[in-house]
Amino acid sequence: MSEKTKKAEAPVEAPEVKEVATETTTVATESPEDFLNNFDWHKYEEGIEAVDESKLKEFEKALEGTVGFVNERDVIEGVVVRKTDRDAIIDINSKSEGVISLNEFRYNPNLAVGDKVEVLVDKREDSTGQLVLSHKKARVIKAWERVNNAHETGEVVNGFVKCRTRGGMIVDVFGIEAFLPGSQIDVKPIRDYDQYVEKTMEFKVVKINHEFKNVVVSHKALIEADIEIQKKEIIGQLEKGQVLEGVVKNVTSYGVFVDLGGVDGLIHITDLSWSRINHPNEVVELDQKLNVVILDFDDSKSRIQLGLKQLSAHPWDALNADLKVGDKITGDVVVIADYGAFVEVSEGVEGLIHVSEMSWSTHLRSAQDFVQVGDKVEAQILTLDRDERKMSLGMKQLHPDPWTDITTKYPVGSTHTGTIRNYTNFGVFVELEEGIDGLVYISDLSWTKKIKHPSDFVTVGDKLEVQVLELDVEGRKLNLGHKQTQENPWDKHEETYAIDSIHEGTIKEKNDKGAVVAFADGVEGFAPGRHLEKEDGSKFAKGDTDKFKVLEFSKEYRRVVVSHTAIFKEQEKRNVKAAAKKSADAPKSTLGDIGGLAELKKKMEGGK
């Protein structure tokens, strides 16, 4: 019989032993045949005396509730009765003591004899009959019970922040590794996670995944609960104009969020400083403590508008009292718009230079053509309204007005070279110098060309020679001409294209009304449709070249009307006249002659 069997049978009560002995005695009195029939070959082969299974269960049931009896997987409390260099001997008031490695008590380096600890009965007996206990497993089981209870009841638990991990921190709660997301550490953004490592903090269990044994905790939830109480107290006391102390919580491009002690308020970028700034970080920084004034809030007081600059005097109140219209100032360009530039005269005081006040030129351009942000400029005060806190400035006033001596510099009839600045459908604007522009009408661009749009003749930026045709000093207007700087070719054309003169030309364009005929010296004439018929009855096509007769010439309107048909029609008339004269000089007329004259007359009448 094995040692294990002996131990198992050791506590069996005497009545059971007597019953076995009785059975043995009965067997001894049996006949040989009955003995063989009832012989237990299993006991003989195994060498043990088997105990009926039902009797074993009855035996264990009888032991329940007795001192020293424990079930496997039970978590019970034990006492440290002895310590070695490697183990702790634990007494659980059972028939034997258990041994647990000190590695399971690393979290508690101060473990001492007499301390009470929770243990799990892993095995009542191992192969050597030793009681097997586990403190680590007991802690896990108890920890899950505590964690689940904390989650259900909302209990605040203590946890030890072990280390950082991706997205947050690992926290030891009752021996379980829980996850603390970075967003749940505090109500404000965390920039340095390492400051929380190896610290014991209070947490709230917010989520448990039983399938994957995951626990999520939050420290922010505790703060929010406290903040909510403070928030209600603060909101109930808010008043417009009230000054409070706050801490800069967040800085954005449009403003600053300030924590007022549980309630957040916004300082818009325009309420940070009387001076114009590009970004709030020029004035404040994160975690900075500052005083702010309540400007406004909604009915629920959830949106609070704060101000910082309102706590200091308005710069206009500190503006030099001696400044007046006409004074010259120096300032920095802080903002540029298409219509002008804002110049900071003194801290927080700005004046506008409209683009029309940047140059004497009547040709308006963008303010960026004159100044850039950051430029230091000189200007003259044009208007000053201290009550409305408005100031307008001018740059051109610091330079002489070029129109003051315009009649001397640009008298009527004088010729100059200017720059094309712009053009419209009716003409082009030419700048003679900065501040002096003149208009050249489309009809004054060329003596010969028929221009439909100025862009067909000139380009912006080109140099153009012009002559002053008209000058309006009071209205600050100049009427210029380009063709007047050249000899009028129509003076010569008047002689060349006399009425009835014949010239060779080419059909340039053709339409329903007629055709444009181009001649060698650049002159263009117009031939009506009825004057384009050839002698053989056909019509001219674009590109055809032939002779044309001048029917009409206008030097004033630069108009020439020509005809090709008139050339051979005139010849026919001359032929008829010659034939009639010859007939009149003849002594007689025969019937044949009369018939011929009649035919000729009919032909002449049909040709008219």
Coordinates of C-alpha atoms in Angstrom, one line a residue:
M1 CA 0.0 0.0 0.0
S2 CA 1.4 3.4 -1.0
E3 CA 2.2 6.2 1.3
K4 CA -0.5 8.4 -0.2
T5 CA -3.1 5.7 0.4
K6 CA -2.0 5.3 4.0
K7 CA -2.4 9.0 4.6
A8 CA -5.8 9.0 2.9
E9 CA -7.0 6.1 5.1
A10 CA -5.4 7.4 8.3
P11 CA -8.4 9.6 9.5
V12 CA -11.0 6.9 8.8
E13 CA -13.2 6.3 11.9
A14 CA -13.0 3.0 13.8
P15 CA -16.5 1.9 12.9
E16 CA -15.5 1.7 9.3
V17 CA -12.5 -0.4 10.1
K18 CA -14.6 -2.7 12.2
E19 CA -17.0 -3.1 9.2
V20 CA -14.1 -4.2 7.0
A21 CA -12.9 -6.6 9.7
T22 CA -16.3 -8.0 10.0
E23 CA -16.5 -8.5 6.3
T24 CA -13.1 -10.3 6.4
T25 CA -14.3 -12.5 9.2
T26 CA -17.3 -13.4 7.1
V27 CA -15.2 -14.2 4.2
A28 CA -13.1 -16.6 6.4
T29 CA -16.2 -18.6 7.2
E30 CA -17.3 -18.9 3.6
S31 CA -17.0 -22.0 1.6
P32 CA -14.2 -22.3 -0.9
E33 CA -16.6 -21.9 -3.8
D34 CA -18.2 -18.8 -2.4
F35 CA -14.8 -17.4 -1.6
L36 CA -13.6 -17.8 -5.2
N37 CA -16.8 -16.3 -6.5
N38 CA -16.6 -13.2 -4.3
F39 CA -12.8 -12.8 -4.5
D40 CA -11.8 -9.1 -5.5
W41 CA -9.1 -9.6 -8.0
H42 CA -8.7 -5.8 -8.4
K43 CA -7.6 -5.5 -4.8
Y44 CA -5.2 -8.4 -5.3
E45 CA -3.6 -7.0 -8.5
E46 CA -3.4 -3.4 -7.3
G47 CA -2.2 -4.4 -3.8
I48 CA -4.6 -1.9 -2.2
E49 CA -7.8 -2.1 -0.4
A50 CA -10.3 0.1 -2.4
V51 CA -12.8 2.1 -0.6
D52 CA -16.3 2.4 -2.0
E53 CA -16.8 5.8 -3.8
S54 CA -20.0 6.6 -2.1
K55 CA -18.4 6.0 1.2
L56 CA -15.6 8.5 0.4
K57 CA -18.2 11.2 -0.5
E58 CA -19.9 10.5 2.8
F59 CA -16.6 10.8 4.6
E60 CA -15.8 14.2 3.0
K61 CA -19.3 15.5 3.7
A62 CA -18.8 14.5 7.3
L63 CA -15.6 16.5 7.5
E64 CA -17.1 19.7 6.2
G65 CA -17.3 22.3 8.9
T66 CA -14.7 20.7 11.0
V67 CA -11.5 22.5 12.0
G68 CA -8.7 22.2 9.5
F69 CA -10.8 21.2 6.5
V70 CA -10.4 23.4 3.3
N71 CA -11.6 23.1 -0.2
E72 CA -9.4 23.6 -3.3
R73 CA -9.9 27.0 -5.0
D74 CA -11.0 28.5 -1.7
V75 CA -9.6 31.9 -0.8
I76 CA -8.9 32.1 2.9
E77 CA -6.9 34.2 5.3
G78 CA -3.6 32.8 6.6
V79 CA -0.9 33.9 9.0
V80 CA 2.8 34.1 8.3
V81 CA 4.4 31.8 10.9
R82 CA 7.9 31.6 9.6
K83 CA 10.1 33.2 6.9
T84 CA 13.2 31.9 5.1
D85 CA 15.4 33.5 2.6
R86 CA 13.2 32.3 -0.2
D87 CA 9.8 31.3 1.2
A88 CA 7.1 32.3 3.7
I89 CA 5.4 29.5 5.8
I90 CA 1.7 30.2 6.0
D91 CA -0.7 28.6 8.6
I92 CA -4.3 28.3 7.4
N93 CA -5.4 26.3 10.5
S94 CA -5.4 23.1 8.5
K95 CA -3.7 19.7 9.1
S96 CA -0.5 21.1 7.5
E97 CA 1.1 24.5 6.6
G98 CA 1.7 25.9 3.2
V99 CA 4.8 27.3 1.6
I100 CA 4.7 30.4 -0.7
S101 CA 7.6 31.9 -2.5
L102 CA 8.6 35.4 -1.4
N103 CA 8.5 36.4 -5.1
E104 CA 4.7 36.7 -4.6
F105 CA 5.2 39.3 -2.0
R106 CA 7.5 41.6 -3.9
Y107 CA 4.9 44.3 -3.7
N108 CA 5.2 44.1 0.1
P109 CA 8.9 44.0 1.0
N110 CA 8.0 44.6 4.7
L111 CA 6.2 41.2 5.1
A112 CA 6.8 39.9 8.6
V113 CA 6.0 36.9 10.8
G114 CA 2.5 37.3 12.2
D115 CA 1.1 39.2 9.2
K116 CA -2.2 38.1 7.9
V117 CA -2.3 37.4 4.1
E118 CA -4.9 36.1 1.7
V119 CA -4.1 32.8 0.0
L120 CA -5.7 30.5 -2.5
V121 CA -5.8 26.7 -1.8
D122 CA -4.3 25.5 -5.0
K123 CA -4.1 21.9 -3.9
R124 CA -4.9 20.3 -0.6
E125 CA -2.0 17.8 -1.3
D126 CA 0.6 17.6 -3.9
S127 CA 2.4 14.3 -4.8
T128 CA 4.3 14.6 -1.6
G129 CA 1.2 15.3 0.5
Q130 CA 2.2 19.0 0.9
L131 CA -0.5 21.7 1.1
V132 CA -0.1 24.1 -2.0
L133 CA -1.1 27.7 -1.5
S134 CA -0.8 30.8 -3.7
H135 CA -0.9 34.4 -2.5
K136 CA -0.7 35.8 -6.0
K137 CA -3.7 34.0 -7.3
A138 CA -5.6 35.0 -4.2
R139 CA -4.8 38.6 -4.8
V140 CA -6.0 38.4 -8.4
I141 CA -9.3 36.8 -7.4
K142 CA -9.9 39.3 -4.6
A143 CA -8.7 42.1 -6.8
W144 CA -11.3 41.3 -9.5
E145 CA -14.0 41.2 -6.8
R146 CA -12.9 44.6 -5.5
V147 CA -12.6 46.0 -9.0
N148 CA -16.0 44.8 -10.0
N149 CA -17.5 46.1 -6.8
A150 CA -15.8 49.5 -7.3
H151 CA -17.1 49.7 -10.8
E152 CA -20.7 48.9 -9.7
T153 CA -20.7 51.3 -6.7
G154 CA -18.5 54.1 -8.1
E155 CA -16.0 53.7 -5.2
V156 CA -12.8 55.7 -5.5
V157 CA -9.7 53.4 -5.5
N158 CA -6.0 54.0 -5.0
G159 CA -3.6 52.9 -7.8
F160 CA 0.1 52.9 -8.4
V161 CA 1.2 54.3 -11.7
K162 CA 3.8 51.8 -12.9
C163 CA 4.9 53.0 -16.3
R164 CA 4.0 54.8 -19.5
T165 CA 2.5 52.9 -22.5
R166 CA 1.2 53.8 -25.9
G167 CA -1.7 56.2 -25.4
G168 CA -1.6 56.4 -21.6
M169 CA -0.3 54.8 -18.4
I170 CA -0.3 51.4 -16.7
V171 CA -1.8 51.5 -13.2
D172 CA -1.6 48.8 -10.5
V173 CA -5.1 48.6 -8.8
F174 CA -5.4 45.8 -6.2
G175 CA -2.7 43.9 -8.0
I176 CA -4.4 44.1 -11.4
E177 CA -2.7 46.1 -14.2
A178 CA -5.3 48.7 -15.4
F179 CA -5.1 51.1 -18.3
L180 CA -5.2 54.8 -17.8
P181 CA -5.8 56.6 -21.1
G182 CA -3.9 59.9 -21.6
S183 CA -7.2 61.7 -22.0
Q184 CA -8.4 60.5 -18.6
I185 CA -5.4 61.8 -16.6
D186 CA -6.6 65.4 -16.2
V187 CA -9.1 67.8 -17.5
K188 CA -6.4 69.8 -19.2
P189 CA -4.0 68.5 -21.9
I190 CA -1.0 66.7 -20.5
R191 CA 2.4 67.5 -22.0
D192 CA 4.6 65.5 -19.6
Y193 CA 3.4 62.0 -18.8
D194 CA 6.5 61.0 -16.9
Q195 CA 5.6 63.3 -14.0
Y196 CA 2.9 60.8 -13.0
V197 CA 5.1 57.6 -13.1
E198 CA 5.7 55.9 -9.7
K199 CA 3.0 58.0 -8.0
T200 CA 0.0 56.7 -6.1
M201 CA -3.2 58.5 -7.2
E202 CA -7.0 58.1 -6.8
F203 CA -9.0 56.6 -9.6
K204 CA -12.4 55.6 -10.7
V205 CA -13.1 52.3 -12.5
V206 CA -14.9 53.4 -15.7
K207 CA -14.9 50.2 -17.8
I208 CA -14.3 46.5 -17.4
N209 CA -14.0 44.0 -20.2
H210 CA -14.6 40.6 -18.6
E211 CA -13.9 38.7 -21.8
F212 CA -10.3 40.0 -22.1
K213 CA -9.9 40.9 -18.5
N214 CA -9.2 44.5 -19.2
V215 CA -9.8 47.4 -16.7
V216 CA -9.9 51.1 -17.6
V217 CA -9.6 53.7 -14.9
S218 CA -9.9 57.5 -14.9
H219 CA -8.5 60.2 -12.7
K220 CA -10.2 62.9 -14.8
A221 CA -13.6 61.6 -13.7
L222 CA -12.8 62.5 -10.1
I223 CA -11.6 66.0 -11.1
E224 CA -14.7 66.6 -13.2
A225 CA -16.9 65.7 -10.3
D226 CA -15.1 68.2 -8.1
I227 CA -15.1 70.8 -10.9
E228 CA -18.8 70.3 -11.5
I229 CA -19.5 71.4 -7.9
Q230 CA -17.1 74.3 -8.1
K231 CA -18.6 75.2 -11.5
K232 CA -22.1 75.5 -10.1
E233 CA -20.9 77.8 -7.3
I234 CA -18.9 80.0 -9.7
I235 CA -21.7 80.2 -12.3
G236 CA -24.1 81.3 -9.7
Q237 CA -21.9 84.3 -8.8
L238 CA -21.0 85.5 -12.3
E239 CA -21.6 89.1 -13.2
K240 CA -20.6 91.3 -16.1
G241 CA -17.6 93.4 -15.3
Q242 CA -16.5 91.0 -12.6
V243 CA -12.7 90.5 -12.4
L244 CA -11.5 86.9 -11.8
E245 CA -8.2 85.1 -11.7
G246 CA -7.7 82.3 -14.1
V247 CA -5.1 80.0 -15.7
V248 CA -4.5 79.8 -19.4
K249 CA -5.7 76.4 -20.4
N250 CA -5.4 76.4 -24.2
V251 CA -4.1 78.8 -26.8
T252 CA -5.6 78.8 -30.3
S253 CA -5.2 81.1 -33.4
Y254 CA -8.5 82.9 -32.6
G255 CA -8.2 83.3 -28.8
V256 CA -7.3 81.9 -25.4
F257 CA -9.3 79.6 -23.1
V258 CA -9.0 80.4 -19.5
D259 CA -9.8 78.1 -16.6
L260 CA -11.7 80.1 -13.9
G261 CA -11.7 77.2 -11.4
G262 CA -13.9 74.7 -13.1
V263 CA -15.5 77.0 -15.7
D264 CA -13.8 77.9 -19.0
G265 CA -14.0 81.3 -20.6
L266 CA -12.7 82.6 -24.0
I267 CA -10.6 85.7 -24.5
H268 CA -11.0 86.5 -28.2
I269 CA -7.7 87.6 -29.9
T270 CA -9.2 91.1 -30.3
D271 CA -9.7 91.4 -26.5
L272 CA -6.2 90.4 -25.6
S273 CA -4.4 93.6 -26.4
W274 CA -5.2 97.1 -27.5
S275 CA -2.4 96.7 -30.1
R276 CA -3.0 94.5 -33.1
I277 CA -1.4 91.1 -32.8
N278 CA -1.0 88.1 -35.2
H279 CA -1.3 85.3 -32.6
P280 CA -2.4 85.1 -28.9
N281 CA 1.0 83.6 -27.9
E282 CA 2.5 87.0 -28.4
V283 CA 0.6 88.1 -25.2
V284 CA 0.1 84.9 -23.1
E285 CA 1.5 81.4 -22.6
L286 CA 0.1 78.1 -21.3
D287 CA -0.4 77.7 -17.6
Q288 CA 0.0 81.5 -17.1
K289 CA -2.0 83.0 -14.2
L290 CA -3.8 86.2 -15.1
N291 CA -6.7 88.5 -14.2
V292 CA -9.6 88.7 -16.6
V293 CA -12.8 90.6 -16.8
I294 CA -16.2 89.1 -17.7
L295 CA -17.5 90.8 -20.8
D296 CA -20.6 88.7 -21.5
F297 CA -22.2 85.3 -21.2
D298 CA -25.2 83.4 -22.5
D299 CA -28.4 82.6 -20.5
S300 CA -27.0 79.3 -19.3
K301 CA -23.6 80.9 -18.5
S302 CA -21.9 78.1 -20.4
R303 CA -20.3 80.4 -22.8
I304 CA -18.3 83.1 -21.1
Q305 CA -16.6 85.9 -23.0
L306 CA -13.6 87.3 -21.2
G307 CA -11.4 90.3 -21.8
L308 CA -7.8 91.1 -20.8
K309 CA -7.1 94.5 -22.5
Q310 CA -10.1 96.0 -20.7
L311 CA -8.2 95.9 -17.4
S312 CA -5.8 98.6 -18.8
A313 CA -6.5 102.1 -19.9
H314 CA -7.4 102.6 -23.6
P315 CA -4.4 103.8 -25.6
W316 CA -6.5 106.6 -27.1
D317 CA -6.9 108.1 -23.7
A318 CA -3.1 108.2 -23.4
L319 CA -2.6 109.7 -26.9
N320 CA -0.6 113.0 -27.0
A321 CA -3.1 115.7 -26.5
D322 CA -1.1 118.1 -28.7
L323 CA -1.5 116.0 -31.8
K324 CA -3.7 117.7 -34.4
V325 CA -4.7 117.6 -38.0
G326 CA -1.8 118.5 -40.3
D327 CA 0.9 117.1 -38.0
K328 CA 3.4 114.6 -39.4
I329 CA 3.7 111.3 -37.7
T330 CA 5.8 108.1 -38.1
G331 CA 4.4 104.6 -37.6
D332 CA 4.6 101.0 -38.5
V333 CA 2.3 99.4 -41.1
V334 CA 0.4 96.6 -39.2
V335 CA -2.3 95.6 -41.7
I336 CA -2.7 95.9 -45.4
A337 CA -6.1 95.7 -47.3
D338 CA -6.9 96.5 -50.9
Y339 CA -8.4 99.8 -49.9
G340 CA -5.5 101.0 -47.8
A341 CA -3.0 100.3 -44.9
F342 CA -3.3 100.6 -41.1
V343 CA -0.4 102.4 -39.4
E344 CA 0.2 102.1 -35.6
V345 CA 0.9 105.7 -34.5
S346 CA 1.4 104.7 -30.9
E347 CA 0.7 101.4 -29.0
G348 CA -2.9 100.6 -29.6
V349 CA -3.6 103.7 -31.7
E350 CA -4.0 103.1 -35.5
G351 CA -4.7 105.4 -38.4
L352 CA -5.8 104.4 -41.9
I353 CA -4.0 105.6 -45.1
H354 CA -6.5 105.1 -47.9
V355 CA -4.9 104.0 -51.2
S356 CA -6.1 107.3 -52.7
E357 CA -4.0 109.1 -50.2
M358 CA -0.8 107.2 -51.0
S359 CA -0.1 108.8 -54.3
W360 CA -1.2 111.9 -56.3
S361 CA -1.9 109.5 -59.2
T362 CA -5.6 109.3 -60.2
H363 CA -4.9 105.8 -61.4
L364 CA -5.8 103.8 -58.3
R365 CA -3.8 100.7 -57.4
S366 CA -3.5 98.2 -54.5
A367 CA -2.0 99.4 -51.2
Q368 CA 0.6 96.7 -51.6
D369 CA 2.1 98.5 -54.5
F370 CA 3.2 101.2 -52.1
V371 CA 3.8 99.7 -48.6
Q372 CA 4.3 96.3 -46.9
V373 CA 3.5 95.0 -43.4
G374 CA 6.3 96.1 -41.1
D375 CA 7.4 99.1 -43.1
K376 CA 8.0 102.3 -41.2
V377 CA 6.3 105.2 -43.0
E378 CA 5.8 108.9 -42.6
A379 CA 2.3 110.4 -43.0
Q380 CA 0.3 113.5 -42.3
I381 CA -2.8 113.5 -40.1
L382 CA -5.8 114.3 -42.3
T383 CA -8.7 113.7 -39.8
L384 CA -8.6 113.1 -36.0
D385 CA -11.7 112.2 -34.0
R386 CA -10.8 111.4 -30.4
D387 CA -14.4 110.7 -29.4
E388 CA -14.9 108.1 -32.1
R389 CA -11.2 107.1 -31.8
K390 CA -10.6 107.3 -35.5
M391 CA -7.7 108.8 -37.5
S392 CA -7.1 109.1 -41.2
L393 CA -3.6 109.7 -42.6
G394 CA -2.1 110.6 -45.9
M395 CA 1.3 110.0 -47.5
K396 CA 1.0 112.0 -50.7
Q397 CA 0.6 115.2 -48.7
L398 CA 4.3 115.0 -47.8
H399 CA 5.2 115.5 -51.4
P400 CA 4.5 118.5 -53.8
D401 CA 1.3 118.2 -55.8
P402 CA 2.4 117.8 -59.4
W403 CA -0.7 119.6 -60.7
T404 CA 0.4 122.9 -59.1
D405 CA 2.6 123.8 -62.1
I406 CA 1.0 121.6 -64.7
T407 CA 0.5 124.4 -67.2
T408 CA 4.2 125.0 -67.2
K409 CA 5.3 121.4 -67.5
Y410 CA 2.6 120.2 -69.9
P411 CA 1.2 123.0 -72.0
V412 CA -1.3 122.3 -74.7
G413 CA 0.6 121.2 -77.9
S414 CA 3.7 119.9 -76.1
T415 CA 4.9 116.4 -76.8
H416 CA 5.9 113.9 -74.2
T417 CA 6.6 110.2 -73.6
G418 CA 4.5 108.3 -71.1
T419 CA 3.7 104.8 -69.9
I420 CA 0.5 102.8 -70.7
R421 CA -1.1 102.1 -67.3
N422 CA -4.5 100.9 -68.3
Y423 CA -7.0 100.9 -71.1
T424 CA -10.8 100.8 -71.6
N425 CA -13.1 100.3 -74.6
F426 CA -12.8 104.0 -75.5
G427 CA -9.1 104.7 -75.0
V428 CA -5.9 104.3 -73.0
F429 CA -4.6 106.0 -69.8
V430 CA -1.0 107.2 -70.1
E431 CA 1.0 108.2 -67.0
L432 CA 3.4 111.1 -67.8
E433 CA 4.8 111.1 -64.2
E434 CA 3.7 109.9 -60.8
G435 CA 0.4 111.6 -60.2
I436 CA -0.3 112.9 -63.7
D437 CA -2.3 110.6 -66.0
G438 CA -3.9 111.5 -69.3
L439 CA -6.4 109.8 -71.6
V440 CA -5.8 109.0 -75.3
Y441 CA -9.1 108.3 -77.0
I442 CA -9.2 105.4 -79.4
S443 CA -9.8 107.8 -82.3
D444 CA -6.5 109.6 -81.5
L445 CA -4.3 106.5 -81.7
S446 CA -3.8 106.2 -85.4
W447 CA -4.4 108.3 -88.6
T448 CA -4.9 105.3 -90.8
K449 CA -5.8 102.1 -88.8
K450 CA -9.4 101.4 -87.8
I451 CA -8.9 100.2 -84.2
K452 CA -11.7 98.2 -82.5
H453 CA -10.1 98.0 -79.1
P454 CA -7.0 99.7 -77.7
S455 CA -5.4 96.3 -76.8
D456 CA -5.1 95.8 -80.6
F457 CA -2.7 98.8 -80.7
V458 CA -0.9 99.0 -77.4
T459 CA 0.0 96.9 -74.3
V460 CA 0.0 97.9 -70.6
G461 CA 3.6 99.0 -69.7
D462 CA 4.5 100.2 -73.2
K463 CA 6.0 103.6 -73.8
L464 CA 3.9 105.9 -76.0
E465 CA 4.6 109.3 -77.4
V466 CA 1.7 111.7 -76.9
Q467 CA 0.8 115.3 -77.5
V468 CA -1.2 117.4 -75.0
L469 CA -4.5 118.2 -76.7
E470 CA -6.6 119.6 -73.8
L471 CA -5.8 120.6 -70.2
D472 CA -8.3 121.0 -67.4
V473 CA -6.4 122.2 -64.3
E474 CA -9.4 122.4 -62.0
G475 CA -10.8 119.0 -63.0
R476 CA -7.2 117.6 -63.0
K477 CA -7.7 116.1 -66.5
L478 CA -5.4 115.7 -69.5
N479 CA -6.6 114.9 -73.0
L480 CA -3.7 113.4 -75.0
G481 CA -3.2 112.2 -78.6
H482 CA -0.8 109.8 -80.1
K483 CA -1.5 110.3 -83.8
Q484 CA -0.9 114.0 -83.5
T485 CA 2.8 113.3 -82.9
Q486 CA 3.0 112.1 -86.5
E487 CA 2.3 113.8 -89.8
N488 CA -1.2 113.4 -91.1
P489 CA -0.9 111.1 -94.1
W490 CA -4.4 112.1 -95.3
D491 CA -3.0 115.4 -96.4
K492 CA -1.0 113.5 -99.0
H493 CA -3.7 111.0 -99.6
E494 CA -6.1 113.8 -100.6
E495 CA -3.9 114.4 -103.7
T496 CA -3.2 110.8 -104.4
Y497 CA -6.8 109.6 -104.2
A498 CA -8.5 112.3 -106.1
I499 CA -12.0 111.7 -107.4
D500 CA -12.0 109.4 -110.5
S501 CA -8.4 108.4 -110.0
I502 CA -7.7 104.7 -110.6
H503 CA -5.5 102.6 -108.2
E504 CA -4.7 98.9 -107.9
G505 CA -6.0 97.3 -104.7
T506 CA -6.7 93.9 -103.1
I507 CA -9.9 92.7 -101.5
K508 CA -9.1 92.5 -97.8
E509 CA -12.5 91.7 -96.3
K510 CA -15.9 91.0 -97.8
N511 CA -19.5 91.1 -96.4
D512 CA -23.1 91.5 -97.6
K513 CA -22.7 95.2 -98.0
G514 CA -19.5 95.2 -99.9
A515 CA -15.7 94.8 -99.5
V516 CA -12.7 96.5 -97.9
V517 CA -10.0 97.2 -100.5
A518 CA -6.4 97.6 -99.3
F519 CA -4.1 99.8 -101.4
A520 CA -0.3 99.8 -101.4
D521 CA 0.3 102.8 -99.1
G522 CA -1.9 101.4 -96.3
V523 CA -5.0 103.3 -97.2
E524 CA -8.2 101.2 -97.1
G525 CA -11.3 102.0 -99.2
F526 CA -14.8 100.6 -99.3
A527 CA -16.4 99.2 -102.4
P528 CA -20.2 98.7 -102.2
G529 CA -21.6 95.4 -103.4
R530 CA -23.0 96.7 -106.7
H531 CA -19.5 98.1 -107.6
L532 CA -17.8 94.7 -107.3
E533 CA -19.2 93.2 -110.5
K534 CA -16.6 92.4 -113.2
E535 CA -17.0 93.1 -116.9
D536 CA -17.9 89.4 -117.5
G537 CA -20.6 89.5 -114.8
S538 CA -18.7 87.6 -112.1
K539 CA -18.0 88.9 -108.5
F540 CA -14.8 89.6 -106.7
A541 CA -13.6 87.2 -103.9
K542 CA -11.4 87.8 -100.9
G543 CA -7.8 88.1 -102.0
D544 CA -8.5 89.2 -105.6
T545 CA -6.4 92.1 -106.9
D546 CA -7.6 94.5 -109.6
K547 CA -8.1 98.2 -110.4
F548 CA -10.6 100.4 -108.6
K549 CA -11.8 103.9 -109.3
V550 CA -12.2 106.5 -106.5
L551 CA -15.8 107.6 -106.3
E552 CA -15.7 109.5 -102.9
F553 CA -12.9 110.8 -100.6
S554 CA -13.3 112.4 -97.1
K555 CA -10.2 113.6 -95.3
E556 CA -12.1 114.5 -92.2
Y557 CA -13.7 111.1 -91.8
R558 CA -10.8 109.2 -93.4
R559 CA -13.2 107.6 -95.9
V560 CA -12.5 106.4 -99.4
V561 CA -15.3 104.8 -101.6
V562 CA -14.1 103.0 -104.7
S563 CA -15.6 101.0 -107.6
H564 CA -14.4 98.5 -110.1
T565 CA -17.6 98.3 -112.2
A566 CA -17.5 102.1 -112.8
I567 CA -14.2 101.6 -114.8
F568 CA -15.7 99.5 -117.6
K569 CA -19.1 101.2 -117.5
E570 CA -17.4 104.5 -118.2
Q571 CA -15.5 102.9 -121.1
E572 CA -18.8 101.7 -122.5
K573 CA -20.2 105.2 -122.3
R574 CA -17.3 106.5 -124.2
N575 CA -17.7 103.9 -126.9
V576 CA -21.3 104.8 -127.4
K577 CA -20.6 108.5 -127.7
A578 CA -17.9 107.8 -130.2
A579 CA -20.2 105.6 -132.3
A580 CA -23.0 108.2 -132.2
K581 CA -20.6 110.9 -133.4
K582 CA -19.3 108.8 -136.2
S583 CA -22.9 108.1 -137.3
A584 CA -23.8 111.7 -137.3
D585 CA -20.9 112.6 -139.6
A586 CA -21.8 109.9 -142.1
P587 CA -23.6 111.2 -145.4
K588 CA -26.3 108.6 -145.4
S589 CA -27.7 106.0 -143.4
T590 CA -28.7 102.7 -144.8
L591 CA -31.3 100.4 -143.4
G592 CA -28.5 98.2 -142.0
D593 CA -26.9 101.2 -140.4
I594 CA -30.1 102.3 -138.8
G595 CA -30.6 98.8 -137.5
G596 CA -27.1 98.8 -136.0
L597 CA -27.6 102.2 -134.4
A598 CA -30.8 101.0 -132.9
E599 CA -29.0 97.9 -131.4
L600 CA -26.3 100.1 -130.0
K601 CA -28.8 102.5 -128.5
K602 CA -30.6 99.6 -126.9
K603 CA -27.4 98.3 -125.4
M604 CA -26.5 101.7 -124.0
E605 CA -29.9 102.1 -122.4
G606 CA -29.7 98.7 -120.8
G607 CA -26.2 99.5 -119.3
K608 CA -27.4 102.5 -117.5

